[in-house]
């Protein structure tokens, strides 16, 4: 969670679980995706909600206290591999095995930007603190840096000999880490 007190996990049993970091006690189990695993989880900016992306091609927003589903985001055509909150607090980003990255409006559930990012499955997504840039990692062995507003590809990073399964931008935006 943003305050570091809670941990969210997703598992193959279809549940998102919320844990107390200090005690290790599970506080809440949320049935997130029917008969499929939540593949990625992310807390909202205020820590009151958790967002999950699943093997069912959907993103879901849940209220942590009640476990109630608030919104479902539909638009990917394959596994939602990664979800990240946007620094504006009003949007979320997702990546998918359909080769796309999407920006979603949290209040409406509508897609506001779609980028066909790679010609292969997109495994990971990250956004810089300014909210202007995102990076995607893919099965095509590359990471790509994008301007979110224009959807323009800024740079392709090649050099991996296999899938780029994880990407991260340092808070100041000066360094990209890939794995």
Short mmCIF file of N, CA and C in Angstrom, two decimals:
data_model
loop_
_atom_site.label_atom_id
_atom_site.label_comp_id
_atom_site.label_asym_id
_atom_site.label_seq_id
_atom_site.Cartn_x
_atom_site.Cartn_y
_atom_site.Cartn_z
N UNK A 1 0.85 -1.19 0.00
CA UNK A 1 0.00 0.00 0.00
C UNK A 1 0.88 1.24 0.00
N UNK A 2 0.35 2.38 -0.35
CA UNK A 2 1.16 3.59 -0.39
C UNK A 2 1.86 3.90 0.94
N UNK A 3 1.23 3.54 2.07
CA UNK A 3 1.86 3.81 3.37
C UNK A 3 2.77 2.67 3.84
N UNK A 4 2.86 1.60 3.05
CA UNK A 4 3.75 0.49 3.38
C UNK A 4 3.22 -0.45 4.44
N UNK A 5 1.97 -0.29 4.87
CA UNK A 5 1.43 -1.12 5.94
C UNK A 5 0.73 -2.38 5.44
N UNK A 6 0.28 -2.36 4.18
CA UNK A 6 -0.44 -3.49 3.62
C UNK A 6 0.28 -4.05 2.40
N UNK A 7 0.08 -5.32 2.15
CA UNK A 7 0.61 -6.01 0.99
C UNK A 7 -0.56 -6.67 0.27
N UNK A 8 -0.59 -6.57 -1.05
CA UNK A 8 -1.62 -7.24 -1.85
C UNK A 8 -0.95 -8.34 -2.67
N UNK A 9 -1.59 -9.51 -2.71
CA UNK A 9 -1.10 -10.62 -3.52
C UNK A 9 -2.26 -11.18 -4.34
N UNK A 10 -1.93 -11.77 -5.46
CA UNK A 10 -2.92 -12.49 -6.27
C UNK A 10 -2.44 -13.91 -6.44
N UNK A 11 -3.38 -14.86 -6.47
CA UNK A 11 -2.95 -16.26 -6.59
C UNK A 11 -3.85 -17.03 -7.54
N UNK A 12 -3.40 -18.22 -7.86
CA UNK A 12 -4.08 -19.06 -8.85
C UNK A 12 -5.46 -19.51 -8.40
N UNK A 13 -5.81 -19.30 -7.15
CA UNK A 13 -7.15 -19.67 -6.70
C UNK A 13 -8.20 -18.59 -7.02
N UNK A 14 -7.79 -17.51 -7.69
CA UNK A 14 -8.71 -16.45 -8.09
C UNK A 14 -8.86 -15.34 -7.07
N UNK A 15 -8.12 -15.41 -5.97
CA UNK A 15 -8.26 -14.42 -4.91
C UNK A 15 -7.15 -13.38 -4.91
N UNK A 16 -7.52 -12.17 -4.54
CA UNK A 16 -6.58 -11.14 -4.14
C UNK A 16 -6.63 -11.13 -2.62
N UNK A 17 -5.47 -11.17 -2.00
CA UNK A 17 -5.42 -11.16 -0.54
C UNK A 17 -4.67 -9.93 -0.06
N UNK A 18 -5.18 -9.37 1.02
CA UNK A 18 -4.58 -8.19 1.64
C UNK A 18 -3.98 -8.63 2.97
N UNK A 19 -2.71 -8.28 3.16
CA UNK A 19 -1.95 -8.72 4.33
C UNK A 19 -1.46 -7.53 5.13
N UNK A 20 -1.34 -7.73 6.43
CA UNK A 20 -0.69 -6.76 7.31
C UNK A 20 0.81 -7.04 7.24
N UNK A 21 1.58 -6.08 6.79
CA UNK A 21 3.02 -6.29 6.60
C UNK A 21 3.72 -6.56 7.92
N UNK A 22 3.34 -5.85 8.97
CA UNK A 22 4.02 -5.99 10.26
C UNK A 22 3.78 -7.35 10.91
N UNK A 23 2.54 -7.83 10.86
CA UNK A 23 2.21 -9.08 11.56
C UNK A 23 2.19 -10.30 10.65
N UNK A 24 2.05 -10.09 9.33
CA UNK A 24 1.94 -11.20 8.40
C UNK A 24 0.55 -11.82 8.37
N UNK A 25 -0.40 -11.21 9.04
CA UNK A 25 -1.77 -11.73 9.11
C UNK A 25 -2.55 -11.31 7.87
N UNK A 26 -3.29 -12.28 7.31
CA UNK A 26 -4.16 -11.95 6.19
C UNK A 26 -5.38 -11.22 6.73
N UNK A 27 -5.65 -10.04 6.17
CA UNK A 27 -6.77 -9.22 6.63
C UNK A 27 -8.03 -9.41 5.80
N UNK A 28 -7.86 -9.72 4.52
CA UNK A 28 -9.01 -9.81 3.64
C UNK A 28 -8.68 -10.71 2.46
N UNK A 29 -9.64 -11.55 2.09
CA UNK A 29 -9.56 -12.33 0.87
C UNK A 29 -10.68 -11.87 -0.05
N UNK A 30 -10.34 -11.46 -1.24
CA UNK A 30 -11.32 -10.95 -2.20
C UNK A 30 -11.36 -11.86 -3.41
N UNK A 31 -12.52 -12.46 -3.67
CA UNK A 31 -12.69 -13.29 -4.87
C UNK A 31 -12.69 -12.34 -6.06
N UNK A 32 -11.56 -12.27 -6.77
CA UNK A 32 -11.36 -11.24 -7.77
C UNK A 32 -11.78 -11.66 -9.18
N UNK A 33 -11.40 -12.83 -9.58
CA UNK A 33 -11.66 -13.29 -10.95
C UNK A 33 -12.22 -14.70 -10.88
N UNK A 34 -13.31 -14.92 -11.60
CA UNK A 34 -13.98 -16.22 -11.55
C UNK A 34 -13.15 -17.31 -12.21
N UNK A 35 -12.70 -18.25 -11.40
CA UNK A 35 -12.00 -19.45 -11.87
C UNK A 35 -10.70 -19.18 -12.61
N UNK A 36 -10.16 -17.99 -12.50
CA UNK A 36 -8.86 -17.68 -13.09
C UNK A 36 -8.06 -16.81 -12.13
N UNK A 37 -6.78 -16.78 -12.33
CA UNK A 37 -5.90 -16.05 -11.43
C UNK A 37 -5.83 -14.56 -11.73
N UNK A 38 -5.77 -13.76 -10.66
CA UNK A 38 -5.37 -12.37 -10.84
C UNK A 38 -3.86 -12.36 -11.09
N UNK A 39 -3.45 -11.89 -12.24
CA UNK A 39 -2.06 -11.97 -12.68
C UNK A 39 -1.22 -10.83 -12.14
N UNK A 40 -1.88 -9.70 -11.83
CA UNK A 40 -1.17 -8.53 -11.33
C UNK A 40 -2.10 -7.75 -10.40
N UNK A 41 -1.55 -7.17 -9.33
CA UNK A 41 -2.33 -6.37 -8.40
C UNK A 41 -1.62 -5.06 -8.10
N UNK A 42 -2.40 -4.04 -7.77
CA UNK A 42 -1.85 -2.72 -7.49
C UNK A 42 -2.81 -1.97 -6.57
N UNK A 43 -2.29 -1.30 -5.56
CA UNK A 43 -3.11 -0.45 -4.70
C UNK A 43 -3.42 0.87 -5.41
N UNK A 44 -4.56 1.46 -5.05
CA UNK A 44 -4.87 2.81 -5.51
C UNK A 44 -3.97 3.80 -4.76
N UNK A 45 -3.95 5.05 -5.22
CA UNK A 45 -3.11 6.07 -4.58
C UNK A 45 -3.44 6.27 -3.11
N UNK A 46 -4.72 6.21 -2.77
CA UNK A 46 -5.13 6.46 -1.39
C UNK A 46 -5.11 5.19 -0.54
N UNK A 47 -4.82 4.04 -1.14
CA UNK A 47 -4.75 2.78 -0.41
C UNK A 47 -6.09 2.19 -0.02
N UNK A 48 -7.19 2.77 -0.48
CA UNK A 48 -8.52 2.28 -0.14
C UNK A 48 -9.02 1.20 -1.10
N UNK A 49 -8.36 1.10 -2.25
CA UNK A 49 -8.80 0.18 -3.30
C UNK A 49 -7.62 -0.64 -3.79
N UNK A 50 -7.94 -1.78 -4.39
CA UNK A 50 -6.94 -2.60 -5.06
C UNK A 50 -7.44 -2.89 -6.47
N UNK A 51 -6.53 -2.86 -7.41
CA UNK A 51 -6.84 -3.13 -8.81
C UNK A 51 -6.16 -4.43 -9.17
N UNK A 52 -6.89 -5.31 -9.86
CA UNK A 52 -6.29 -6.56 -10.29
C UNK A 52 -6.50 -6.74 -11.78
N UNK A 53 -5.53 -7.37 -12.41
CA UNK A 53 -5.62 -7.74 -13.82
C UNK A 53 -5.53 -9.25 -13.89
N UNK A 54 -6.38 -9.87 -14.71
CA UNK A 54 -6.45 -11.31 -14.64
C UNK A 54 -6.31 -12.06 -15.95
N UNK A 55 -6.27 -13.37 -15.78
CA UNK A 55 -6.22 -14.26 -16.93
C UNK A 55 -7.52 -14.20 -17.73
N UNK A 56 -8.58 -13.61 -17.15
CA UNK A 56 -9.86 -13.47 -17.83
C UNK A 56 -9.94 -12.23 -18.73
N UNK A 57 -8.79 -11.56 -18.93
CA UNK A 57 -8.68 -10.41 -19.83
C UNK A 57 -9.28 -9.13 -19.25
N UNK A 58 -9.59 -9.11 -17.98
CA UNK A 58 -10.26 -7.97 -17.34
C UNK A 58 -9.39 -7.37 -16.25
N UNK A 59 -9.66 -6.09 -15.98
CA UNK A 59 -9.15 -5.42 -14.80
C UNK A 59 -10.34 -5.19 -13.89
N UNK A 60 -10.11 -5.30 -12.59
CA UNK A 60 -11.20 -5.07 -11.64
C UNK A 60 -10.70 -4.20 -10.50
N UNK A 61 -11.58 -3.30 -10.05
CA UNK A 61 -11.30 -2.39 -8.95
C UNK A 61 -12.16 -2.81 -7.76
N UNK A 62 -11.51 -3.04 -6.61
CA UNK A 62 -12.21 -3.49 -5.41
C UNK A 62 -11.96 -2.53 -4.26
N UNK A 63 -13.01 -2.33 -3.45
CA UNK A 63 -12.87 -1.60 -2.20
C UNK A 63 -12.28 -2.58 -1.19
N UNK A 64 -11.18 -2.21 -0.56
CA UNK A 64 -10.50 -3.14 0.33
C UNK A 64 -11.33 -3.44 1.58
N UNK A 65 -11.90 -2.45 2.22
CA UNK A 65 -12.64 -2.68 3.47
C UNK A 65 -13.78 -3.68 3.32
N UNK A 66 -14.53 -3.57 2.22
CA UNK A 66 -15.71 -4.43 2.04
C UNK A 66 -15.46 -5.61 1.11
N UNK A 67 -14.43 -5.51 0.26
CA UNK A 67 -14.19 -6.53 -0.75
C UNK A 67 -15.11 -6.40 -1.95
N UNK A 68 -15.92 -5.34 -1.97
CA UNK A 68 -16.91 -5.13 -3.02
C UNK A 68 -16.24 -4.68 -4.33
N UNK A 69 -16.68 -5.30 -5.43
CA UNK A 69 -16.19 -4.87 -6.75
C UNK A 69 -16.84 -3.54 -7.09
N UNK A 70 -16.01 -2.56 -7.41
CA UNK A 70 -16.48 -1.22 -7.74
C UNK A 70 -16.64 -1.06 -9.25
N UNK A 71 -15.70 -1.60 -9.99
CA UNK A 71 -15.71 -1.39 -11.43
C UNK A 71 -14.96 -2.51 -12.12
N UNK A 72 -15.41 -2.82 -13.34
CA UNK A 72 -14.73 -3.78 -14.20
C UNK A 72 -14.31 -3.05 -15.47
N UNK A 73 -13.09 -3.29 -15.89
CA UNK A 73 -12.53 -2.65 -17.08
C UNK A 73 -12.35 -3.74 -18.15
N UNK A 74 -13.04 -3.59 -19.26
CA UNK A 74 -13.03 -4.60 -20.31
C UNK A 74 -12.49 -3.98 -21.60
N UNK A 75 -11.58 -4.68 -22.26
CA UNK A 75 -11.03 -4.16 -23.52
C UNK A 75 -9.84 -4.93 -24.03
N UNK A 76 -9.15 -5.63 -23.15
CA UNK A 76 -8.04 -6.46 -23.60
C UNK A 76 -8.61 -7.75 -24.19
N UNK A 77 -7.84 -8.36 -25.09
CA UNK A 77 -8.27 -9.60 -25.73
C UNK A 77 -7.41 -10.79 -25.34
N UNK A 78 -6.60 -10.60 -24.30
CA UNK A 78 -5.79 -11.69 -23.77
C UNK A 78 -5.46 -11.35 -22.32
N UNK A 79 -4.66 -12.16 -21.67
CA UNK A 79 -4.30 -12.00 -20.26
C UNK A 79 -3.83 -10.57 -19.97
N UNK A 80 -4.34 -9.99 -18.89
CA UNK A 80 -3.84 -8.71 -18.40
C UNK A 80 -2.63 -9.03 -17.52
N UNK A 81 -1.46 -8.71 -18.04
CA UNK A 81 -0.21 -9.15 -17.42
C UNK A 81 0.32 -8.20 -16.35
N UNK A 82 -0.07 -6.92 -16.41
CA UNK A 82 0.46 -5.96 -15.46
C UNK A 82 -0.49 -4.78 -15.33
N UNK A 83 -0.65 -4.30 -14.11
CA UNK A 83 -1.42 -3.08 -13.85
C UNK A 83 -0.59 -2.14 -13.00
N UNK A 84 -0.70 -0.85 -13.28
CA UNK A 84 0.02 0.17 -12.52
C UNK A 84 -0.87 1.39 -12.36
N UNK A 85 -0.80 2.03 -11.22
CA UNK A 85 -1.54 3.26 -11.04
C UNK A 85 -0.78 4.40 -11.71
N UNK A 86 -1.51 5.33 -12.28
CA UNK A 86 -0.93 6.52 -12.89
C UNK A 86 -0.75 7.55 -11.79
N UNK A 87 0.32 8.36 -11.85
CA UNK A 87 0.56 9.35 -10.79
C UNK A 87 -0.55 10.39 -10.62
N UNK A 88 -1.41 10.56 -11.63
CA UNK A 88 -2.49 11.55 -11.49
C UNK A 88 -3.57 11.11 -10.51
N UNK A 89 -3.56 9.84 -10.09
CA UNK A 89 -4.54 9.33 -9.15
C UNK A 89 -5.91 9.08 -9.77
N UNK A 90 -6.06 9.39 -11.04
CA UNK A 90 -7.34 9.26 -11.73
C UNK A 90 -7.35 8.17 -12.78
N UNK A 91 -6.18 7.60 -13.04
CA UNK A 91 -6.03 6.65 -14.14
C UNK A 91 -5.21 5.44 -13.70
N UNK A 92 -5.36 4.36 -14.47
CA UNK A 92 -4.51 3.20 -14.31
C UNK A 92 -4.00 2.77 -15.69
N UNK A 93 -2.87 2.10 -15.69
CA UNK A 93 -2.27 1.56 -16.91
C UNK A 93 -2.32 0.04 -16.84
N UNK A 94 -2.47 -0.57 -18.00
CA UNK A 94 -2.43 -2.03 -18.06
C UNK A 94 -1.64 -2.47 -19.28
N UNK A 95 -1.07 -3.67 -19.18
CA UNK A 95 -0.44 -4.30 -20.33
C UNK A 95 -1.04 -5.69 -20.47
N UNK A 96 -0.93 -6.24 -21.68
CA UNK A 96 -1.59 -7.52 -21.94
C UNK A 96 -0.81 -8.36 -22.93
N UNK A 97 -1.12 -9.64 -22.89
CA UNK A 97 -0.56 -10.56 -23.87
C UNK A 97 -1.13 -10.29 -25.26
N UNK A 98 -2.10 -9.39 -25.38
CA UNK A 98 -2.62 -9.02 -26.70
C UNK A 98 -1.69 -8.04 -27.42
N UNK A 99 -0.57 -7.67 -26.78
CA UNK A 99 0.41 -6.77 -27.39
C UNK A 99 0.12 -5.30 -27.15
N UNK A 100 -0.89 -5.01 -26.32
CA UNK A 100 -1.31 -3.63 -26.12
C UNK A 100 -1.05 -3.15 -24.69
N UNK A 101 -0.91 -1.83 -24.60
CA UNK A 101 -0.89 -1.13 -23.32
C UNK A 101 -2.05 -0.16 -23.36
N UNK A 102 -2.73 -0.01 -22.23
CA UNK A 102 -3.91 0.85 -22.19
C UNK A 102 -3.87 1.75 -20.97
N UNK A 103 -4.45 2.93 -21.14
CA UNK A 103 -4.68 3.87 -20.05
C UNK A 103 -6.19 3.92 -19.82
N UNK A 104 -6.61 3.80 -18.57
CA UNK A 104 -8.02 3.73 -18.22
C UNK A 104 -8.39 4.84 -17.25
N UNK A 105 -9.58 5.38 -17.38
CA UNK A 105 -10.12 6.35 -16.44
C UNK A 105 -10.75 5.58 -15.29
N UNK A 106 -10.27 5.81 -14.07
CA UNK A 106 -10.76 5.08 -12.91
C UNK A 106 -12.23 5.37 -12.61
N UNK A 107 -12.69 6.60 -12.84
CA UNK A 107 -14.06 6.94 -12.48
C UNK A 107 -15.08 6.38 -13.46
N UNK A 108 -14.74 6.31 -14.74
CA UNK A 108 -15.71 5.84 -15.74
C UNK A 108 -15.47 4.40 -16.17
N UNK A 109 -14.25 3.91 -15.97
CA UNK A 109 -13.90 2.57 -16.44
C UNK A 109 -13.60 2.53 -17.93
N UNK A 110 -13.57 3.69 -18.56
CA UNK A 110 -13.36 3.76 -20.01
C UNK A 110 -11.86 3.84 -20.35
N UNK A 111 -11.53 3.23 -21.46
CA UNK A 111 -10.17 3.30 -22.00
C UNK A 111 -9.97 4.69 -22.59
N UNK A 112 -8.88 5.36 -22.21
CA UNK A 112 -8.60 6.69 -22.74
C UNK A 112 -7.41 6.71 -23.69
N UNK A 113 -6.62 5.65 -23.69
CA UNK A 113 -5.48 5.56 -24.61
C UNK A 113 -5.19 4.09 -24.85
N UNK A 114 -4.94 3.74 -26.10
CA UNK A 114 -4.53 2.38 -26.45
C UNK A 114 -3.27 2.49 -27.30
N UNK A 115 -2.26 1.73 -26.93
CA UNK A 115 -1.02 1.70 -27.69
C UNK A 115 -0.73 0.25 -28.04
N UNK A 116 -0.67 -0.03 -29.33
CA UNK A 116 -0.24 -1.36 -29.76
C UNK A 116 1.27 -1.35 -29.62
N UNK A 117 1.70 -1.90 -28.52
CA UNK A 117 3.06 -1.70 -28.06
C UNK A 117 4.09 -2.61 -28.71
N UNK A 118 3.74 -3.84 -28.94
CA UNK A 118 4.70 -4.82 -29.43
C UNK A 118 3.98 -5.79 -30.37
N UNK A 119 4.76 -6.53 -31.13
CA UNK A 119 4.21 -7.59 -31.96
C UNK A 119 4.26 -8.93 -31.25
N UNK A 120 4.31 -8.86 -29.94
CA UNK A 120 4.35 -10.05 -29.09
C UNK A 120 3.64 -9.70 -27.78
N UNK A 121 3.54 -10.68 -26.89
CA UNK A 121 2.88 -10.44 -25.61
C UNK A 121 3.64 -9.37 -24.82
N UNK A 122 2.89 -8.44 -24.22
CA UNK A 122 3.48 -7.45 -23.32
C UNK A 122 3.36 -8.02 -21.91
N UNK A 123 4.49 -8.13 -21.23
CA UNK A 123 4.53 -8.76 -19.91
C UNK A 123 4.49 -7.77 -18.76
N UNK A 124 4.97 -6.54 -19.00
CA UNK A 124 5.11 -5.61 -17.89
C UNK A 124 4.97 -4.18 -18.37
N UNK A 125 4.61 -3.32 -17.42
CA UNK A 125 4.43 -1.90 -17.70
C UNK A 125 4.85 -1.10 -16.48
N UNK A 126 5.39 0.08 -16.71
CA UNK A 126 5.75 0.99 -15.62
C UNK A 126 5.52 2.41 -16.12
N UNK A 127 5.36 3.33 -15.18
CA UNK A 127 5.13 4.73 -15.51
C UNK A 127 6.06 5.59 -14.64
N UNK A 128 6.53 6.70 -15.20
CA UNK A 128 7.39 7.59 -14.42
C UNK A 128 6.55 8.46 -13.50
N UNK A 129 7.19 9.13 -12.54
CA UNK A 129 6.48 9.93 -11.55
C UNK A 129 5.74 11.12 -12.15
N UNK A 130 6.16 11.60 -13.29
CA UNK A 130 5.47 12.73 -13.92
C UNK A 130 4.19 12.28 -14.61
N UNK A 131 4.09 10.99 -14.91
CA UNK A 131 2.92 10.47 -15.60
C UNK A 131 2.97 10.71 -17.10
N UNK A 132 4.08 11.22 -17.59
CA UNK A 132 4.20 11.52 -19.02
C UNK A 132 4.69 10.32 -19.82
N UNK A 133 5.51 9.48 -19.21
CA UNK A 133 6.14 8.38 -19.93
C UNK A 133 5.80 7.03 -19.31
N UNK A 134 5.71 6.02 -20.16
CA UNK A 134 5.57 4.65 -19.69
C UNK A 134 6.55 3.79 -20.46
N UNK A 135 6.86 2.64 -19.88
CA UNK A 135 7.73 1.68 -20.54
C UNK A 135 7.04 0.33 -20.50
N UNK A 136 7.20 -0.43 -21.58
CA UNK A 136 6.62 -1.77 -21.67
C UNK A 136 7.74 -2.77 -21.92
N UNK A 137 7.57 -3.98 -21.39
CA UNK A 137 8.51 -5.09 -21.62
C UNK A 137 7.76 -6.23 -22.27
N UNK A 138 8.42 -6.94 -23.19
CA UNK A 138 7.69 -7.89 -24.03
C UNK A 138 8.45 -9.19 -24.30
N UNK A 139 7.67 -10.16 -24.81
CA UNK A 139 8.23 -11.42 -25.27
C UNK A 139 9.10 -11.24 -26.51
N UNK A 140 9.07 -10.05 -27.14
CA UNK A 140 9.92 -9.80 -28.31
C UNK A 140 11.34 -9.40 -27.90
N UNK A 141 11.64 -9.54 -26.59
CA UNK A 141 12.97 -9.29 -26.03
C UNK A 141 13.35 -7.82 -25.98
N UNK A 142 12.35 -6.93 -26.04
CA UNK A 142 12.63 -5.49 -25.98
C UNK A 142 11.83 -4.83 -24.88
N UNK A 143 12.29 -3.65 -24.51
CA UNK A 143 11.53 -2.71 -23.69
C UNK A 143 11.34 -1.47 -24.56
N UNK A 144 10.19 -0.83 -24.44
CA UNK A 144 9.90 0.34 -25.25
C UNK A 144 9.42 1.48 -24.36
N UNK A 145 9.96 2.67 -24.62
CA UNK A 145 9.60 3.88 -23.89
C UNK A 145 8.61 4.67 -24.73
N UNK A 146 7.48 5.08 -24.12
CA UNK A 146 6.38 5.73 -24.82
C UNK A 146 6.02 7.06 -24.19
N UNK A 147 5.58 8.01 -25.01
CA UNK A 147 4.92 9.21 -24.55
C UNK A 147 3.45 8.85 -24.39
N UNK A 148 2.93 8.91 -23.18
CA UNK A 148 1.56 8.45 -22.93
C UNK A 148 0.54 9.32 -23.66
N UNK A 149 0.71 10.62 -23.61
CA UNK A 149 -0.29 11.52 -24.19
C UNK A 149 -0.41 11.35 -25.70
N UNK A 150 0.71 11.30 -26.39
CA UNK A 150 0.68 11.21 -27.86
C UNK A 150 0.63 9.77 -28.35
N UNK A 151 1.06 8.82 -27.51
CA UNK A 151 1.15 7.43 -27.92
C UNK A 151 2.38 7.15 -28.76
N UNK A 152 3.27 8.13 -28.84
CA UNK A 152 4.47 8.02 -29.67
C UNK A 152 5.55 7.17 -29.01
N UNK A 153 6.14 6.27 -29.81
CA UNK A 153 7.28 5.49 -29.36
C UNK A 153 8.51 6.39 -29.34
N UNK A 154 9.16 6.49 -28.21
CA UNK A 154 10.34 7.34 -28.07
C UNK A 154 11.62 6.56 -28.33
N UNK A 155 11.69 5.35 -27.77
CA UNK A 155 12.91 4.57 -27.93
C UNK A 155 12.63 3.10 -27.66
N UNK A 156 13.33 2.25 -28.40
CA UNK A 156 13.29 0.81 -28.17
C UNK A 156 14.62 0.40 -27.56
N UNK A 157 14.56 -0.39 -26.50
CA UNK A 157 15.75 -0.89 -25.82
C UNK A 157 15.89 -2.38 -26.14
N UNK A 158 16.92 -2.72 -26.87
CA UNK A 158 17.19 -4.11 -27.26
C UNK A 158 18.42 -4.59 -26.52
N UNK A 159 18.58 -5.89 -26.44
CA UNK A 159 19.77 -6.44 -25.81
C UNK A 159 19.49 -7.66 -24.96
N UNK A 160 18.25 -7.83 -24.56
CA UNK A 160 17.91 -9.06 -23.83
C UNK A 160 17.88 -10.22 -24.81
N UNK A 161 18.17 -11.40 -24.34
CA UNK A 161 18.14 -12.61 -25.17
C UNK A 161 16.87 -13.42 -24.94
N UNK A 162 15.98 -12.86 -24.14
CA UNK A 162 14.71 -13.51 -23.84
C UNK A 162 13.69 -12.46 -23.45
N UNK A 163 12.55 -12.92 -23.01
CA UNK A 163 11.44 -12.06 -22.62
C UNK A 163 11.87 -11.00 -21.61
N UNK A 164 11.41 -9.77 -21.82
CA UNK A 164 11.58 -8.71 -20.83
C UNK A 164 10.33 -8.79 -19.95
N UNK A 165 10.47 -9.47 -18.82
CA UNK A 165 9.32 -9.76 -17.97
C UNK A 165 9.08 -8.71 -16.90
N UNK A 166 10.04 -7.81 -16.71
CA UNK A 166 9.88 -6.79 -15.68
C UNK A 166 10.55 -5.50 -16.12
N UNK A 167 9.85 -4.39 -15.90
CA UNK A 167 10.41 -3.07 -16.21
C UNK A 167 10.10 -2.13 -15.05
N UNK A 168 10.98 -1.15 -14.84
CA UNK A 168 10.75 -0.15 -13.81
C UNK A 168 11.50 1.12 -14.19
N UNK A 169 10.87 2.24 -13.93
CA UNK A 169 11.51 3.54 -14.11
C UNK A 169 11.83 4.09 -12.73
N UNK A 170 13.06 4.55 -12.54
CA UNK A 170 13.41 5.17 -11.27
C UNK A 170 12.56 6.42 -11.09
N UNK A 171 12.29 6.81 -9.82
CA UNK A 171 11.40 7.95 -9.56
C UNK A 171 11.75 9.22 -10.31
N UNK A 172 13.04 9.49 -10.48
CA UNK A 172 13.41 10.72 -11.19
C UNK A 172 13.33 10.57 -12.71
N UNK A 173 13.06 9.36 -13.18
CA UNK A 173 12.91 9.12 -14.61
C UNK A 173 14.21 9.00 -15.37
N UNK A 174 15.34 9.05 -14.67
CA UNK A 174 16.64 9.03 -15.36
C UNK A 174 17.13 7.64 -15.69
N UNK A 175 16.59 6.61 -15.02
CA UNK A 175 17.06 5.26 -15.25
C UNK A 175 15.90 4.31 -15.49
N UNK A 176 16.10 3.40 -16.42
CA UNK A 176 15.17 2.33 -16.72
C UNK A 176 15.85 1.03 -16.32
N UNK A 177 15.12 0.19 -15.61
CA UNK A 177 15.63 -1.11 -15.20
C UNK A 177 14.78 -2.16 -15.89
N UNK A 178 15.42 -3.12 -16.52
CA UNK A 178 14.70 -4.20 -17.20
C UNK A 178 15.23 -5.55 -16.75
N UNK A 179 14.39 -6.52 -16.80
CA UNK A 179 14.81 -7.87 -16.42
C UNK A 179 13.98 -8.91 -17.13
#
